mmCIF file of C-alpha atoms in Angstrom:
data_model
loop_
_atom_site.group_PDB
_atom_site.id
_atom_site.type_symbol
_atom_site.label_atom_id
_atom_site.label_comp_id
_atom_site.label_asym_id
_atom_site.label_seq_id
_atom_site.Cartn_x
_atom_site.Cartn_y
_atom_site.Cartn_z
ATOM 1 C CA MET R 11 36.070 -37.201 -4.014
ATOM 2 C CA LYS R 12 32.708 -38.107 -5.769
ATOM 3 C CA LYS R 13 31.031 -38.761 -2.382
ATOM 4 C CA LEU R 14 32.362 -35.217 -0.977
ATOM 5 C CA ILE R 15 31.009 -33.523 -4.129
ATOM 6 C CA PHE R 16 27.477 -35.468 -3.624
ATOM 7 C CA ILE R 17 27.383 -34.124 -0.055
ATOM 8 C CA LEU R 18 28.193 -30.675 -1.114
ATOM 9 C CA PHE R 19 25.547 -30.652 -3.747
ATOM 10 C CA ILE R 20 22.920 -32.029 -0.955
ATOM 11 C CA LEU R 21 23.954 -29.266 1.236
ATOM 12 C CA ILE R 22 23.554 -26.576 -1.442
ATOM 13 C CA SER R 23 20.141 -27.890 -2.513
ATOM 14 C CA LEU R 24 18.946 -27.883 0.983
ATOM 15 C CA GLY R 25 20.059 -24.384 1.544
ATOM 16 C CA SER R 26 18.600 -23.032 -1.629
ATOM 17 C CA PHE R 27 15.191 -24.855 -1.371
ATOM 18 C CA ALA R 28 14.908 -23.317 2.203
ATOM 19 C CA THR R 29 14.350 -19.543 2.336
ATOM 20 C CA HIS R 30 11.415 -18.043 0.767
ATOM 21 C CA TYR R 31 7.964 -17.925 2.612
ATOM 22 C CA ARG R 32 7.142 -14.600 4.232
ATOM 23 C CA ALA R 33 3.388 -14.689 4.747
ATOM 24 C CA GLY R 34 0.041 -16.442 3.856
ATOM 25 C CA GLU R 35 -3.448 -17.664 4.590
ATOM 26 C CA ILE R 36 -6.169 -20.136 3.574
ATOM 27 C CA SER R 37 -9.741 -19.053 2.618
ATOM 28 C CA TYR R 38 -12.857 -21.137 1.538
ATOM 29 C CA LYS R 39 -16.077 -20.699 -0.248
ATOM 30 C CA HIS R 40 -19.353 -22.816 -0.450
ATOM 31 C CA VAL R 41 -19.995 -24.502 -3.793
ATOM 32 C CA SER R 42 -22.799 -26.779 -3.009
ATOM 33 C CA GLY R 43 -23.742 -29.437 -0.617
ATOM 34 C CA PHE R 44 -20.619 -30.559 1.000
ATOM 35 C CA THR R 45 -18.293 -29.190 -1.550
ATOM 36 C CA TYR R 46 -16.038 -26.250 -0.894
ATOM 37 C CA ALA R 47 -13.562 -24.173 -2.971
ATOM 38 C CA ILE R 48 -10.377 -23.604 -1.144
ATOM 39 C CA THR R 49 -7.937 -20.798 -1.979
ATOM 40 C CA VAL R 50 -4.393 -20.744 -0.705
ATOM 41 C CA VAL R 51 -2.602 -17.524 -1.070
ATOM 42 C CA THR R 52 1.192 -17.333 -0.282
ATOM 43 C CA TYR R 53 3.726 -14.497 -0.231
ATOM 44 C CA THR R 54 7.438 -15.659 -0.910
ATOM 45 C CA LYS R 55 10.578 -14.033 -1.392
ATOM 46 C CA ALA R 56 10.777 -13.540 -5.157
ATOM 47 C CA SER R 57 14.537 -13.575 -5.536
ATOM 48 C CA SER R 58 14.699 -17.136 -4.019
ATOM 49 C CA THR R 59 14.060 -18.673 -7.440
ATOM 50 C CA ASP R 60 15.666 -22.011 -6.424
ATOM 51 C CA ALA R 61 13.079 -22.484 -3.692
ATOM 52 C CA ASP R 62 10.141 -21.503 -5.936
ATOM 53 C CA SER R 63 7.696 -24.132 -6.536
ATOM 54 C CA ASP R 64 4.330 -24.506 -8.489
ATOM 55 C CA THR R 65 2.851 -27.009 -6.114
ATOM 56 C CA ILE R 66 1.727 -27.199 -2.640
ATOM 57 C CA THR R 67 0.131 -29.915 -0.412
ATOM 58 C CA VAL R 68 -3.149 -29.068 1.353
ATOM 59 C CA LYS R 69 -4.574 -31.260 4.271
ATOM 60 C CA TRP R 70 -8.380 -31.173 4.197
ATOM 61 C CA GLY R 71 -9.010 -32.128 7.808
ATOM 62 C CA ASP R 72 -10.808 -35.404 6.955
ATOM 63 C CA GLY R 73 -7.632 -37.530 6.849
ATOM 64 C CA SER R 74 -7.026 -36.818 2.969
ATOM 65 C CA ASN R 75 -4.754 -34.527 1.378
ATOM 66 C CA ALA R 76 -4.229 -33.350 -2.089
ATOM 67 C CA THR R 77 -1.417 -31.403 -4.391
ATOM 68 C CA LEU R 78 -2.645 -28.164 -5.343
ATOM 69 C CA TYR R 79 -1.177 -26.580 -8.542
ATOM 70 C CA ARG R 80 -0.340 -22.756 -8.613
ATOM 71 C CA GLN R 81 -2.819 -20.932 -10.934
ATOM 72 C CA GLU R 82 -1.392 -17.477 -10.693
ATOM 73 C CA THR R 83 1.711 -15.441 -9.748
ATOM 74 C CA ILE R 84 2.088 -11.671 -9.030
ATOM 75 C CA ASP R 85 5.610 -10.273 -8.872
ATOM 76 C CA ILE R 86 6.207 -7.086 -7.130
ATOM 77 C CA ASN R 87 10.093 -6.654 -7.674
ATOM 78 C CA GLN R 88 10.695 -3.732 -5.661
ATOM 79 C CA SER R 89 9.382 -5.580 -2.485
ATOM 80 C CA ASP R 90 11.171 -8.836 -3.448
ATOM 81 C CA LEU R 91 7.768 -10.281 -3.280
ATOM 82 C CA ARG R 92 5.796 -13.003 -5.173
ATOM 83 C CA ILE R 93 2.204 -13.780 -4.595
ATOM 84 C CA ASN R 94 1.240 -17.474 -5.249
ATOM 85 C CA ILE R 95 -2.451 -18.410 -5.546
ATOM 86 C CA PHE R 96 -3.320 -22.031 -5.503
ATOM 87 C CA LYS R 97 -7.038 -23.309 -5.954
ATOM 88 C CA MET R 98 -8.881 -26.445 -5.725
ATOM 89 C CA GLU R 99 -12.528 -28.047 -4.689
ATOM 90 C CA HIS R 100 -12.966 -30.671 -2.005
ATOM 91 C CA THR R 101 -16.188 -32.572 -1.009
ATOM 92 C CA TYR R 102 -16.407 -33.551 2.587
ATOM 93 C CA SER R 103 -18.324 -36.603 3.530
ATOM 94 C CA GLY R 104 -20.741 -34.906 5.792
ATOM 95 C CA PRO R 105 -21.127 -32.462 8.734
ATOM 96 C CA SER R 106 -18.215 -31.984 11.082
ATOM 97 C CA THR R 107 -15.456 -29.344 11.976
ATOM 98 C CA TYR R 108 -12.509 -29.681 9.609
ATOM 99 C CA THR R 109 -9.095 -27.962 9.877
ATOM 100 C CA ILE R 110 -7.675 -27.358 6.517
ATOM 101 C CA SER R 111 -3.832 -26.708 6.476
ATOM 102 C CA ILE R 112 -0.622 -26.260 4.667
ATOM 103 C CA GLU R 113 2.749 -26.937 5.735
ATOM 104 C CA ASP R 114 5.956 -26.188 3.568
ATOM 105 C CA GLN R 115 9.666 -25.502 3.997
ATOM 106 C CA ASN R 116 10.922 -22.953 4.733
ATOM 107 C CA ARG R 117 10.367 -19.372 5.820
ATOM 108 C CA ASN R 118 12.624 -16.436 4.605
ATOM 109 C CA GLY R 119 15.871 -16.043 6.555
ATOM 110 C CA GLY R 120 16.666 -13.051 8.718
ATOM 111 C CA VAL R 121 13.408 -12.767 10.584
ATOM 112 C CA VAL R 122 14.323 -10.985 13.701
ATOM 113 C CA ASN R 123 11.806 -12.483 16.138
ATOM 114 C CA ILE R 124 12.006 -16.082 14.803
ATOM 115 C CA PRO R 125 15.230 -17.539 15.628
ATOM 116 C CA GLU R 126 17.018 -19.408 12.542
ATOM 117 C CA SER R 127 13.819 -18.857 10.481
ATOM 118 C CA ASP R 128 15.223 -20.079 7.255
ATOM 119 C CA GLN R 129 15.037 -23.563 9.074
ATOM 120 C CA ILE R 130 11.605 -23.238 10.276
ATOM 121 C CA SER R 131 8.640 -24.390 8.305
ATOM 122 C CA PHE R 132 5.663 -22.268 7.112
ATOM 123 C CA TYR R 133 2.416 -23.241 8.517
ATOM 124 C CA VAL R 134 -1.230 -21.801 8.341
ATOM 125 C CA GLU R 135 -4.686 -23.286 8.855
ATOM 126 C CA SER R 136 -8.366 -22.480 8.790
ATOM 127 C CA THR R 137 -11.270 -24.369 10.242
ATOM 128 C CA LEU R 138 -14.523 -25.031 8.623
ATOM 129 C CA THR R 139 -17.694 -26.060 10.473
ATOM 130 C CA ILE R 140 -20.195 -27.809 8.183
ATOM 131 C CA SER R 141 -23.562 -27.955 9.867
ATOM 132 C CA PRO R 142 -26.369 -27.125 7.361
ATOM 133 C CA GLN R 143 -29.262 -27.849 9.722
ATOM 134 C CA GLU R 144 -27.848 -25.694 12.352
ATOM 135 C CA PHE R 145 -26.079 -22.921 10.504
ATOM 136 C CA GLY R 146 -26.776 -23.139 6.881
ATOM 137 C CA VAL R 147 -23.663 -22.713 4.668
ATOM 138 C CA ASN R 148 -20.429 -20.757 5.543
ATOM 139 C CA ASN R 149 -17.993 -18.924 3.790
ATOM 140 C CA SER R 150 -14.672 -17.695 5.359
ATOM 141 C CA PRO R 151 -13.886 -14.042 5.725
ATOM 142 C CA ILE R 152 -12.317 -11.991 2.804
ATOM 143 C CA LEU R 153 -9.096 -10.222 3.549
ATOM 144 C CA THR R 154 -8.560 -7.113 1.441
ATOM 145 C CA TYR R 155 -5.373 -6.103 2.682
ATOM 146 C CA PRO R 156 -2.220 -7.841 1.965
ATOM 147 C CA PRO R 157 -0.136 -9.451 4.814
ATOM 148 C CA ILE R 158 3.012 -7.506 3.780
ATOM 149 C CA ASP R 159 3.530 -4.193 5.264
ATOM 150 C CA ILE R 160 6.228 -1.679 5.933
ATOM 151 C CA ALA R 161 6.770 0.299 9.171
ATOM 152 C CA ALA R 162 8.892 3.310 9.925
ATOM 153 C CA ILE R 163 11.284 3.158 13.073
ATOM 154 C CA ASP R 164 10.130 5.424 15.757
ATOM 155 C CA GLN R 165 6.941 5.960 14.310
ATOM 156 C CA ILE R 166 3.403 4.391 15.035
ATOM 157 C CA PHE R 167 2.428 1.537 12.737
ATOM 158 C CA ILE R 168 -1.223 0.671 12.153
ATOM 159 C CA HIS R 169 -2.268 -2.222 9.981
ATOM 160 C CA ASN R 170 -5.886 -3.858 9.442
ATOM 161 C CA THR R 171 -6.540 -6.833 7.314
ATOM 162 C CA GLY R 172 -9.768 -5.208 5.867
ATOM 163 C CA ALA R 173 -11.616 -8.539 6.781
ATOM 164 C CA TYR R 174 -15.395 -8.678 5.908
ATOM 165 C CA ASP R 175 -17.774 -11.625 6.054
ATOM 166 C CA ILE R 176 -20.102 -12.160 3.295
ATOM 167 C CA ASP R 177 -22.546 -14.064 5.303
ATOM 168 C CA GLY R 178 -22.761 -11.201 7.897
ATOM 169 C CA ASP R 179 -21.154 -13.322 10.559
ATOM 170 C CA SER R 180 -19.340 -11.408 13.424
ATOM 171 C CA LEU R 181 -15.523 -11.488 13.404
ATOM 172 C CA GLY R 182 -13.097 -11.478 16.417
ATOM 173 C CA TYR R 183 -9.504 -10.928 16.175
ATOM 174 C CA GLU R 184 -6.407 -12.045 18.441
ATOM 175 C CA LEU R 185 -2.683 -12.532 18.181
ATOM 176 C CA VAL R 186 -1.405 -16.042 18.415
ATOM 177 C CA ASN R 187 2.039 -17.540 17.797
ATOM 178 C CA PRO R 188 2.983 -18.503 14.268
ATOM 179 C CA LYS R 189 3.276 -22.198 13.715
ATOM 180 C CA GLY R 190 5.970 -24.434 12.216
ATOM 181 C CA PHE R 191 6.477 -28.097 11.941
ATOM 182 C CA ASN R 192 3.431 -30.153 12.272
ATOM 183 C CA GLY R 193 1.479 -27.062 13.032
ATOM 184 C CA LEU R 194 3.190 -26.488 16.457
ATOM 185 C CA ASP R 195 4.037 -23.132 18.030
ATOM 186 C CA ILE R 196 7.466 -22.037 16.864
ATOM 187 C CA PRO R 197 9.995 -22.317 19.520
ATOM 188 C CA ALA R 198 11.525 -19.248 21.098
ATOM 189 C CA TYR R 199 8.970 -16.964 18.976
ATOM 190 C CA GLU R 200 8.590 -13.587 20.538
ATOM 191 C CA LEU R 201 6.426 -10.672 19.461
ATOM 192 C CA PRO R 202 8.149 -7.850 17.875
ATOM 193 C CA ASP R 203 7.677 -5.343 20.735
ATOM 194 C CA GLN R 204 10.313 -7.390 22.515
ATOM 195 C CA PHE R 205 13.043 -6.105 20.429
ATOM 196 C CA PRO R 206 13.761 -4.169 22.743
ATOM 197 C CA ALA R 207 11.166 -4.699 25.499
ATOM 198 C CA ASP R 208 10.570 -1.244 26.955
ATOM 199 C CA GLN R 209 7.841 1.200 27.336
ATOM 200 C CA ASN R 210 8.567 2.897 23.904
ATOM 201 C CA ASN R 211 7.771 -0.403 22.156
ATOM 202 C CA GLN R 212 4.228 -1.853 22.491
ATOM 203 C CA LEU R 213 2.177 -3.936 20.131
ATOM 204 C CA GLU R 214 -1.533 -4.637 20.477
ATOM 205 C CA LEU R 215 -4.450 -5.775 18.479
ATOM 206 C CA ASP R 216 -8.026 -4.790 18.912
ATOM 207 C CA PRO R 217 -10.073 -7.723 19.260
ATOM 208 C CA ILE R 218 -13.313 -5.976 17.671
ATOM 209 C CA THR R 219 -11.957 -3.719 15.042
ATOM 210 C CA GLY R 220 -8.838 -5.946 14.135
ATOM 211 C CA ASP R 221 -6.625 -2.929 14.133
ATOM 212 C CA ILE R 222 -2.725 -3.975 14.930
ATOM 213 C CA ILE R 223 -1.128 -1.046 16.532
ATOM 214 C CA TRP R 224 2.605 -0.966 17.169
ATOM 215 C CA THR R 225 3.786 2.060 19.035
ATOM 216 C CA THR R 226 6.697 2.246 18.140
ATOM 217 C CA PRO R 227 9.005 0.061 16.307
ATOM 218 C CA GLN R 228 12.462 0.426 17.721
ATOM 219 C CA SER R 229 14.715 -1.972 15.617
ATOM 220 C CA ILE R 230 15.020 -2.288 11.967
ATOM 221 C CA GLY R 231 14.349 -5.752 10.084
ATOM 222 C CA GLN R 232 11.728 -7.981 9.194
ATOM 223 C CA TYR R 233 9.254 -9.283 11.804
ATOM 224 C CA ASN R 234 6.352 -12.047 11.650
ATOM 225 C CA ILE R 235 3.052 -12.230 13.634
ATOM 226 C CA ALA R 236 -0.009 -14.291 13.374
ATOM 227 C CA ILE R 237 -3.580 -13.203 13.427
ATOM 228 C CA LYS R 238 -6.436 -15.610 14.146
ATOM 229 C CA ILE R 239 -9.741 -14.369 12.821
ATOM 230 C CA THR R 240 -12.830 -16.049 14.501
ATOM 231 C CA GLU R 241 -16.285 -16.208 12.937
ATOM 232 C CA TYR R 242 -19.330 -16.102 15.335
ATOM 233 C CA ARG R 243 -22.977 -16.770 14.251
ATOM 234 C CA ASN R 244 -25.646 -16.330 16.807
ATOM 235 C CA GLY R 245 -22.793 -16.355 19.248
ATOM 236 C CA ILE R 246 -21.317 -19.745 18.263
ATOM 237 C CA ILE R 247 -17.808 -20.235 16.710
ATOM 238 C CA ILE R 248 -18.403 -21.523 13.178
ATOM 239 C CA GLY R 249 -15.038 -20.974 11.632
ATOM 240 C CA THR R 250 -11.283 -19.664 12.054
ATOM 241 C CA MET R 251 -8.756 -18.266 9.745
ATOM 242 C CA MET R 252 -5.073 -17.881 10.676
ATOM 243 C CA ARG R 253 -2.969 -15.273 8.847
ATOM 244 C CA ASP R 254 0.678 -15.175 9.052
ATOM 245 C CA MET R 255 1.866 -11.671 8.301
ATOM 246 C CA GLN R 256 5.346 -10.035 7.805
ATOM 247 C CA VAL R 257 6.104 -6.431 8.673
ATOM 248 C CA THR R 258 9.556 -4.747 7.555
ATOM 249 C CA VAL R 259 10.697 -1.833 9.880
ATOM 250 C CA VAL R 260 12.812 0.560 7.975
ATOM 251 C CA SER R 261 14.457 3.849 8.595
ATOM 252 C CA THR R 262 13.030 6.752 6.808
ATOM 253 C CA SER R 263 13.347 10.643 6.551
ATOM 254 C CA ASN R 264 9.521 10.817 5.907
ATOM 255 C CA LYS R 265 8.420 11.864 9.340
ATOM 256 C CA VAL R 266 4.797 12.298 10.630
ATOM 257 C CA PRO R 267 4.182 16.083 10.660
ATOM 258 C CA ASN R 268 3.690 17.784 14.060
ATOM 259 C CA ILE R 269 0.756 20.138 13.559
ATOM 260 C CA ARG R 270 0.215 22.743 16.079
ATOM 261 C CA PRO R 271 -3.267 23.618 17.310
ATOM 262 C CA LEU R 272 -4.829 26.527 15.415
ATOM 263 C CA LYS R 273 -5.684 29.667 17.266
ATOM 264 C CA ASP R 274 -9.516 30.545 17.345
ATOM 265 C CA SER R 275 -9.948 33.320 14.836
ATOM 266 C CA CYS R 276 -12.750 35.665 13.813
ATOM 267 C CA TYR R 277 -12.654 37.235 10.326
ATOM 268 C CA ILE R 278 -15.254 39.817 9.400
#
């Protein structure tokens, strides 16, 4: 009997630990020399209190890792959203390209285009090229619009990360597969415009402006997409940032107005 209770406790614990990651990204800022300040921002399901944690493990890309402690939380209750901010400085040994990453369990349940999403790890990464003689210093792009958004069924949805680069580097955008365990592409992942796949349901991303245009969502629910933002300096890639974001499609009576063309008129 005790053994059965213990097994049930383990199963309940694993289930409650699993379902909260909704979106996130990693950014970095040059401090001095080979030292960079890294900021990890995750967006989690606020109601999953049992899964909430004040630490996260970051891999620096140089063979080492560290535990980051949460420095700030922001709760948006009406959206069942908690914003978690983690920060730490790290000094690299010398010039190279480093992939900074986090992986943690698990995503929130019920994501339409990620089968069994509550059993899939959440993973994001950014790459940092340190080459002072060739490029000088580099800072990652700054994303001014949060990765949690709402779309209306049967209406055009447009989203932009609001990215800008303080170094003046050029930015390019592309959709990539969200990643899970060990940074691998999530198996059986599909883009939101496959639910259902028809001519009225098309999602695209402008590689220059970064505009995500979804014409038009057909099914209610939560969907995740991943955006890769690439920095170019003098035509050479010097860094990338991966943002994993979530869009919730809802039904609403608030429709876009249909404005008829105005007749040409002349008033004296």
